[in-house]
Short mmCIF file of C-alpha atoms and ligand atoms in Angstrom, two decimals:
data_model
loop_
_atom_site.label_atom_id
_atom_site.label_comp_id
_atom_site.label_asym_id
_atom_site.label_seq_id
_atom_site.Cartn_x
_atom_site.Cartn_y
_atom_site.Cartn_z
CA UNK X 1 -3.30 -20.12 27.07
CA UNK X 2 -4.31 -17.61 24.43
CA UNK X 3 -2.45 -17.83 21.13
CA UNK X 4 -1.19 -14.80 19.26
CA UNK X 5 -0.74 -14.24 15.54
CA UNK X 6 2.98 -14.99 15.81
CA UNK X 7 2.37 -18.36 17.38
CA UNK X 8 -0.53 -19.56 15.27
CA UNK X 9 -1.50 -23.09 16.22
CA UNK X 10 0.18 -25.67 13.98
CA UNK X 11 -3.27 -26.75 12.78
CA UNK X 12 -3.65 -23.38 11.06
CA UNK X 13 -0.39 -23.69 9.22
CA UNK X 14 -0.15 -25.91 6.18
CA UNK X 15 2.30 -28.77 5.89
CA UNK X 16 4.66 -29.39 2.99
CA UNK X 17 2.54 -32.46 2.24
CA UNK X 18 -0.60 -30.29 1.91
CA UNK X 19 1.08 -28.07 -0.69
CA UNK X 20 2.44 -31.12 -2.48
CA UNK X 21 -0.95 -32.83 -2.52
CA UNK X 22 -2.49 -29.77 -4.18
CA UNK X 23 0.34 -29.48 -6.69
CA UNK X 24 0.14 -33.21 -7.52
CA UNK X 25 -3.61 -32.96 -8.01
CA UNK X 26 -3.22 -29.95 -10.34
CA UNK X 27 -0.55 -31.83 -12.32
CA UNK X 28 -3.04 -34.64 -12.77
CA UNK X 29 -5.60 -32.23 -14.27
CA UNK X 30 -3.43 -30.65 -16.95
CA UNK X 31 -0.22 -31.32 -18.81
CA UNK X 32 0.60 -27.63 -18.74
CA UNK X 33 3.64 -26.77 -16.61
CA UNK X 34 3.52 -23.01 -15.97
CA UNK X 35 6.63 -20.95 -15.32
CA UNK X 36 4.67 -17.72 -14.70
CA UNK X 37 1.85 -17.24 -12.19
CA UNK X 38 -0.43 -14.22 -12.32
CA UNK X 39 -2.64 -13.18 -9.40
CA UNK X 40 -5.51 -10.99 -10.60
CA UNK X 41 -6.74 -8.21 -8.34
CA UNK X 42 -10.29 -6.96 -7.77
CA UNK X 43 -11.99 -6.52 -11.13
CA UNK X 44 -8.77 -7.43 -12.97
CA UNK X 45 -9.55 -11.07 -13.76
CA UNK X 46 -9.98 -10.26 -17.46
CA UNK X 47 -6.27 -10.93 -17.94
CA UNK X 48 -6.99 -14.64 -17.54
CA UNK X 49 -9.41 -14.47 -20.51
CA UNK X 50 -6.42 -13.58 -22.70
CA UNK X 51 -4.74 -16.94 -22.23
CA UNK X 52 -4.71 -19.43 -25.10
CA UNK X 53 -5.34 -23.19 -24.71
CA UNK X 54 -7.14 -22.49 -21.47
CA UNK X 55 -7.71 -25.12 -18.82
CA UNK X 56 -10.06 -23.73 -16.16
CA UNK X 57 -10.24 -25.27 -12.69
CA UNK X 58 -12.70 -23.87 -10.11
CA UNK X 59 -11.21 -23.38 -6.66
CA UNK X 60 -14.00 -25.48 -5.16
CA UNK X 61 -12.56 -28.54 -6.93
CA UNK X 62 -8.95 -28.03 -5.81
CA UNK X 63 -7.85 -29.93 -2.68
CA UNK X 64 -6.98 -27.60 0.24
CA UNK X 65 -7.82 -24.42 -1.71
CA UNK X 66 -9.84 -21.68 -0.05
CA UNK X 67 -12.87 -20.13 -1.80
CA UNK X 68 -13.25 -16.52 -2.90
CA UNK X 69 -16.01 -14.52 -1.26
CA UNK X 70 -15.41 -11.04 -2.71
CA UNK X 71 -17.24 -9.44 -5.64
CA UNK X 72 -14.84 -9.02 -8.56
CA UNK X 73 -12.94 -12.24 -7.71
CA UNK X 74 -14.20 -15.20 -9.74
CA UNK X 75 -12.63 -18.13 -7.95
CA UNK X 76 -10.88 -20.22 -10.54
CA UNK X 77 -7.40 -21.11 -11.75
CA UNK X 78 -6.78 -20.68 -15.44
CA UNK X 79 -3.85 -22.43 -17.08
CA UNK X 80 -2.82 -21.34 -20.57
CA UNK X 81 -0.29 -19.60 -22.75
CA UNK X 82 0.28 -15.85 -22.96
CA UNK X 83 2.88 -14.37 -25.31
CA UNK X 84 4.69 -17.71 -25.45
CA UNK X 85 4.77 -18.21 -21.67
CA UNK X 86 3.04 -21.10 -19.95
CA UNK X 87 1.01 -19.32 -17.26
CA UNK X 88 -1.34 -20.06 -14.43
CA UNK X 89 -3.71 -17.25 -13.51
CA UNK X 90 -5.62 -16.84 -10.26
CA UNK X 91 -8.93 -15.31 -11.24
CA UNK X 92 -9.64 -14.25 -7.70
CA UNK X 93 -7.37 -14.03 -4.65
CA UNK X 94 -7.81 -14.47 -0.92
CA UNK X 95 -7.71 -11.78 1.75
CA UNK X 96 -7.34 -11.93 5.51
CA UNK X 97 -10.50 -9.82 5.95
CA UNK X 98 -12.47 -12.74 4.45
CA UNK X 99 -11.52 -14.65 7.57
CA UNK X 100 -8.59 -16.59 6.12
CA UNK X 101 -5.35 -16.67 8.06
CA UNK X 102 -2.11 -15.57 6.44
CA UNK X 103 -1.17 -19.18 5.66
CA UNK X 104 -4.34 -19.79 3.64
CA UNK X 105 -4.15 -16.42 1.88
CA UNK X 106 -0.72 -17.32 0.54
CA UNK X 107 -1.36 -21.04 0.06
CA UNK X 108 -1.48 -20.88 -3.78
CA UNK X 109 1.95 -19.23 -4.02
CA UNK X 110 3.77 -22.22 -2.54
CA UNK X 111 1.70 -24.55 -4.69
CA UNK X 112 2.79 -22.57 -7.76
CA UNK X 113 6.40 -22.81 -6.68
CA UNK X 114 6.07 -26.61 -6.42
CA UNK X 115 4.52 -26.63 -9.89
CA UNK X 116 7.71 -25.04 -11.24
CA UNK X 117 6.64 -21.40 -11.44
CA UNK X 118 9.64 -19.02 -11.38
CA UNK X 119 8.00 -15.61 -11.85
CA UNK X 120 5.00 -14.18 -9.99
CA UNK X 121 3.02 -11.28 -11.43
CA UNK X 122 0.66 -9.66 -8.91
CA UNK X 123 -2.01 -7.11 -9.69
CA UNK X 124 -4.31 -5.26 -7.34
CA UNK X 125 -6.78 -2.43 -7.04
CA UNK X 126 -5.48 0.22 -4.64
CA UNK X 127 -6.27 3.61 -3.20
CA UNK X 128 -3.93 6.42 -4.23
CA UNK X 129 -2.06 8.28 -1.47
CA UNK X 130 0.52 10.10 -3.58
CA UNK X 131 -1.05 13.44 -4.46
CA UNK X 132 0.49 13.37 -7.94
CA UNK X 133 -1.50 10.19 -8.78
CA UNK X 134 -4.94 10.21 -10.40
CA UNK X 135 -7.72 7.66 -10.52
CA UNK X 136 -6.95 5.25 -13.38
CA UNK X 137 -3.18 5.50 -13.05
CA UNK X 138 -1.10 2.33 -12.96
CA UNK X 139 1.58 2.06 -10.27
CA UNK X 140 4.47 -0.34 -10.83
CA UNK X 141 5.21 -1.59 -7.33
CA UNK X 142 8.82 -0.91 -6.41
CA UNK X 143 8.49 -1.79 -2.72
CA UNK X 144 5.91 -2.50 -0.06
CA UNK X 145 5.04 -1.86 3.55
CA UNK X 146 3.70 -5.14 4.90
CA UNK X 147 1.62 -3.75 7.75
CA UNK X 148 0.27 -7.13 8.96
CA UNK X 149 3.78 -8.58 8.81
CA UNK X 150 5.27 -5.67 10.75
CA UNK X 151 3.00 -6.44 13.69
CA UNK X 152 3.71 -10.16 13.63
CA UNK X 153 1.03 -11.51 11.30
CA UNK X 154 3.48 -12.84 8.72
CA UNK X 155 2.90 -16.03 6.71
CA UNK X 156 6.49 -17.06 7.47
CA UNK X 157 5.81 -17.13 11.24
CA UNK X 158 6.14 -20.58 12.73
CA UNK X 159 8.80 -23.23 12.16
CA UNK X 160 10.70 -22.52 8.95
CA UNK X 161 10.48 -25.15 6.22
CA UNK X 162 13.93 -25.07 4.59
CA UNK X 163 12.53 -26.88 1.54
CA UNK X 164 10.86 -23.59 0.64
CA UNK X 165 13.42 -21.05 1.79
CA UNK X 166 15.58 -19.54 4.51
CA UNK X 167 14.49 -18.52 8.01
CA UNK X 168 15.21 -14.80 7.50
CA UNK X 169 14.54 -13.82 3.89
CA UNK X 170 15.67 -10.46 2.55
CA UNK X 171 12.92 -8.10 1.38
CA UNK X 172 15.00 -5.19 0.09
CA UNK X 173 14.96 -6.86 -3.32
CA UNK X 174 11.33 -8.05 -3.21
CA UNK X 175 10.32 -6.48 -6.53
CA UNK X 176 12.66 -7.49 -9.30
CA UNK X 177 14.47 -4.38 -10.53
CA UNK X 178 15.09 -5.70 -14.03
CA UNK X 179 11.43 -6.61 -14.50
CA UNK X 180 10.48 -3.21 -13.13
CA UNK X 181 12.73 -1.50 -15.68
CA UNK X 182 11.29 -3.69 -18.43
CA UNK X 183 7.77 -2.73 -17.31
CA UNK X 184 8.58 0.99 -17.33
CA UNK X 185 10.21 0.75 -20.73
CA UNK X 186 7.26 -1.25 -22.11
CA UNK X 187 4.77 1.32 -20.78
CA UNK X 188 6.69 4.10 -22.50
CA UNK X 189 6.90 2.09 -25.72
CA UNK X 190 3.13 1.61 -25.61
CA UNK X 191 2.57 5.36 -25.16
CA UNK X 192 0.99 5.00 -21.70
CA UNK X 193 3.99 6.28 -19.72
CA UNK X 194 2.09 9.43 -18.71
CA UNK X 195 -0.14 7.43 -16.36
CA UNK X 196 2.30 4.74 -15.29
CA UNK X 197 4.34 5.52 -12.15
CA UNK X 198 6.52 3.63 -9.71
CA UNK X 199 5.70 3.59 -6.03
CA UNK X 200 5.36 1.93 -2.66
CA UNK X 201 2.32 -0.23 -1.90
CA UNK X 202 1.11 -0.52 1.68
CA UNK X 203 -0.91 -3.55 2.68
CA UNK X 204 -3.45 -3.08 5.46
CA UNK X 205 -5.86 -5.63 6.90
CA UNK X 206 -9.19 -4.12 5.76
CA UNK X 207 -12.06 -4.55 5.20
CA UNK X 208 -12.59 -0.96 6.32
CA UNK X 209 -11.26 1.69 3.98
CA UNK X 210 -8.90 4.13 5.68
CA UNK X 211 -10.03 6.86 8.03
CA UNK X 212 -8.65 10.30 7.19
CA UNK X 213 -6.05 10.08 9.96
CA UNK X 214 -5.00 6.60 8.76
CA UNK X 215 -4.67 7.80 5.17
CA UNK X 216 -2.49 10.70 6.33
CA UNK X 217 -0.40 8.41 8.51
CA UNK X 218 0.23 5.95 5.66
CA UNK X 219 1.28 8.79 3.37
CA UNK X 220 3.68 10.05 6.03
CA UNK X 221 5.11 6.54 6.30
CA UNK X 222 6.04 6.69 2.63
CA UNK X 223 3.23 4.75 0.98
CA UNK X 224 2.04 5.85 -2.46
CA UNK X 225 -0.91 3.46 -2.61
CA UNK X 226 -2.82 1.29 -0.15
CA UNK X 227 -4.71 -1.97 -0.49
CA UNK X 228 -5.68 -5.09 1.42
CA UNK X 229 -3.63 -7.74 -0.40
CA UNK X 230 -0.40 -8.54 -2.24
CA UNK X 231 2.37 -8.04 0.34
CA UNK X 232 1.76 -11.41 2.03
CA UNK X 233 1.78 -13.19 -1.34
CA UNK X 234 5.02 -11.43 -2.26
CA UNK X 235 6.70 -12.36 1.03
CA UNK X 236 5.94 -16.04 0.45
CA UNK X 237 6.97 -15.81 -3.20
CA UNK X 238 10.33 -14.28 -2.29
CA UNK X 239 10.84 -16.85 0.45
CA UNK X 240 10.66 -19.58 -2.18
CA UNK X 241 12.80 -17.68 -4.64
CA UNK X 242 10.24 -16.45 -7.16
CA UNK X 243 10.88 -13.27 -9.12
CA UNK X 244 8.10 -10.73 -8.54
CA UNK X 245 6.56 -8.02 -10.68
CA UNK X 246 3.65 -6.04 -9.20
CA UNK X 247 1.03 -3.61 -10.47
CA UNK X 248 -1.49 -1.47 -8.59
CA UNK X 249 -4.36 0.10 -10.44
CA UNK X 250 -5.28 3.31 -8.64
CA UNK X 251 -9.03 2.89 -8.43
CA UNK X 252 -9.77 5.76 -6.04
CA UNK X 253 -7.89 8.44 -4.17
CA UNK X 254 -7.72 7.91 -0.42
CA UNK X 255 -9.54 10.71 1.39
CA UNK X 256 -7.03 12.69 3.43
CA UNK X 257 -8.90 15.97 3.74
CA UNK X 258 -11.54 16.69 6.40
CA UNK X 259 -13.37 18.99 3.96
CA UNK X 260 -13.83 16.21 1.42
CA UNK X 261 -17.23 14.60 0.99
CA UNK X 262 -15.81 11.65 -1.01
CA UNK X 263 -16.45 8.19 0.42
CA UNK X 264 -14.42 5.17 -0.69
CA UNK X 265 -16.51 2.22 -1.83
CA UNK X 266 -15.99 -1.11 -3.61
CA UNK X 267 -18.39 -0.21 -6.47
CA UNK X 268 -16.11 2.68 -7.44
CA UNK X 269 -13.09 0.37 -7.22
CA UNK X 270 -14.70 -2.09 -9.65
CA UNK X 271 -15.89 0.70 -12.00
CA UNK X 272 -12.34 2.05 -12.33
CA UNK X 273 -10.94 -1.36 -13.13
CA UNK X 274 -13.32 -1.48 -16.10
CA UNK X 275 -11.87 1.80 -17.38
CA UNK X 276 -8.23 0.64 -17.33
CA UNK X 277 -8.37 -3.12 -17.61
CA UNK X 278 -7.41 -3.10 -21.32
CA UNK X 279 -4.34 -0.92 -20.69
CA UNK X 280 -3.17 -3.12 -17.84
CA UNK X 281 -3.70 -6.28 -19.89
CA UNK X 282 -1.80 -4.75 -22.80
CA UNK X 283 1.05 -3.76 -20.51
CA UNK X 284 1.36 -7.23 -18.96
CA UNK X 285 1.25 -8.83 -22.42
CA UNK X 286 3.87 -6.40 -23.70
CA UNK X 287 6.20 -7.24 -20.82
CA UNK X 288 5.74 -11.00 -21.23
CA UNK X 289 6.39 -10.67 -24.95
CA UNK X 290 9.84 -9.29 -24.17
CA UNK X 291 10.61 -11.50 -21.19
CA UNK X 292 12.68 -14.61 -22.02
CA UNK X 293 10.65 -17.78 -21.52
CA UNK X 294 13.42 -19.26 -19.40
CA UNK X 295 13.97 -16.83 -16.50
CA UNK X 296 17.60 -17.95 -16.30
CA UNK X 297 18.04 -16.14 -19.61
CA UNK X 298 16.46 -12.95 -18.29
CA UNK X 299 19.65 -10.97 -17.92
CA UNK X 300 21.82 -12.55 -20.59
O1 LIG K 401 -6.21 -6.12 -3.56
P1 LIG K 401 -7.33 -6.54 -4.42
O2 LIG K 401 -7.64 -7.97 -4.29
O3 LIG K 401 -7.14 -6.11 -5.85
O4 LIG K 401 -8.65 -5.78 -3.90
C1 LIG K 401 -8.72 -4.46 -3.39
O5 LIG K 401 -10.07 -4.05 -3.58
C2 LIG K 401 -10.86 -4.39 -2.41
C3 LIG K 401 -11.47 -3.12 -1.89
O6 LIG K 401 -12.27 -2.49 -2.84
C4 LIG K 401 -9.88 -4.97 -1.40
O7 LIG K 401 -9.92 -6.37 -1.45
C5 LIG K 401 -8.56 -4.43 -1.88
O8 LIG K 401 -7.46 -5.20 -1.45
#
């Protein structure tokens, strides 16, 4: 009988023991015990270069880890300290369009949770849908539309493992409101508030960029930016109780006009990340500098 995305064969899902084996192996490679994980988007891996006391581990050496296949994603974990926080940075993420299933794409997030991570920072390159956005703007993600999840391709499909989280997790609080406010306030303090906005990120499957009708449809649905990542990682992070802060760098505007001759392309995406990478790094550093090291103290 044919299987569907909602009933992925057990072999495609990962067991608690798989995640534990990876976490144990990582613990054996470094004494660092990160509380913050950062997933770097396309062309945004430079953030990992900012860490101090770096321990770099290529994905190819990590048991059960997938490999990156996309230009702009280096394929290594970097442990280190940033603004007083013990961090682990993914210099390169995984996408379903690379051929990985939703369980593999989100595999690192559960490993991070087992390592003791409490806060997940996600960054991505995204196409702008909101007509008030410009190329080079930074969008603080306040919510998402998980398009693969809505049609049943959700990394939480399958038997629930209560050791990670509940069967039916809430997503109305996916992006931590206090961290969002801290991010907005930090952006203003750094004088970059004019190009920092809040908005809704829509994850699509890719690897095709949107047709004009798709771009228009996503805008009508309420998306401000679109990309091919992030939402699945956030769903798994929230399931295991991590706090999430997300950033989209608007690398191109989605074409929604039949008279336009613009054509979305990955080279443009990577070029724009070069233009704004310093600002985004400065913003993340500024937020971490003000975030209590122990997340339990965050709102005291
Ligand atoms: O979401 P990240 O990994 O930043 O990458 C974005 O950039 C690529 C397209 O140029 C896609 O992978 C899209 O998701």
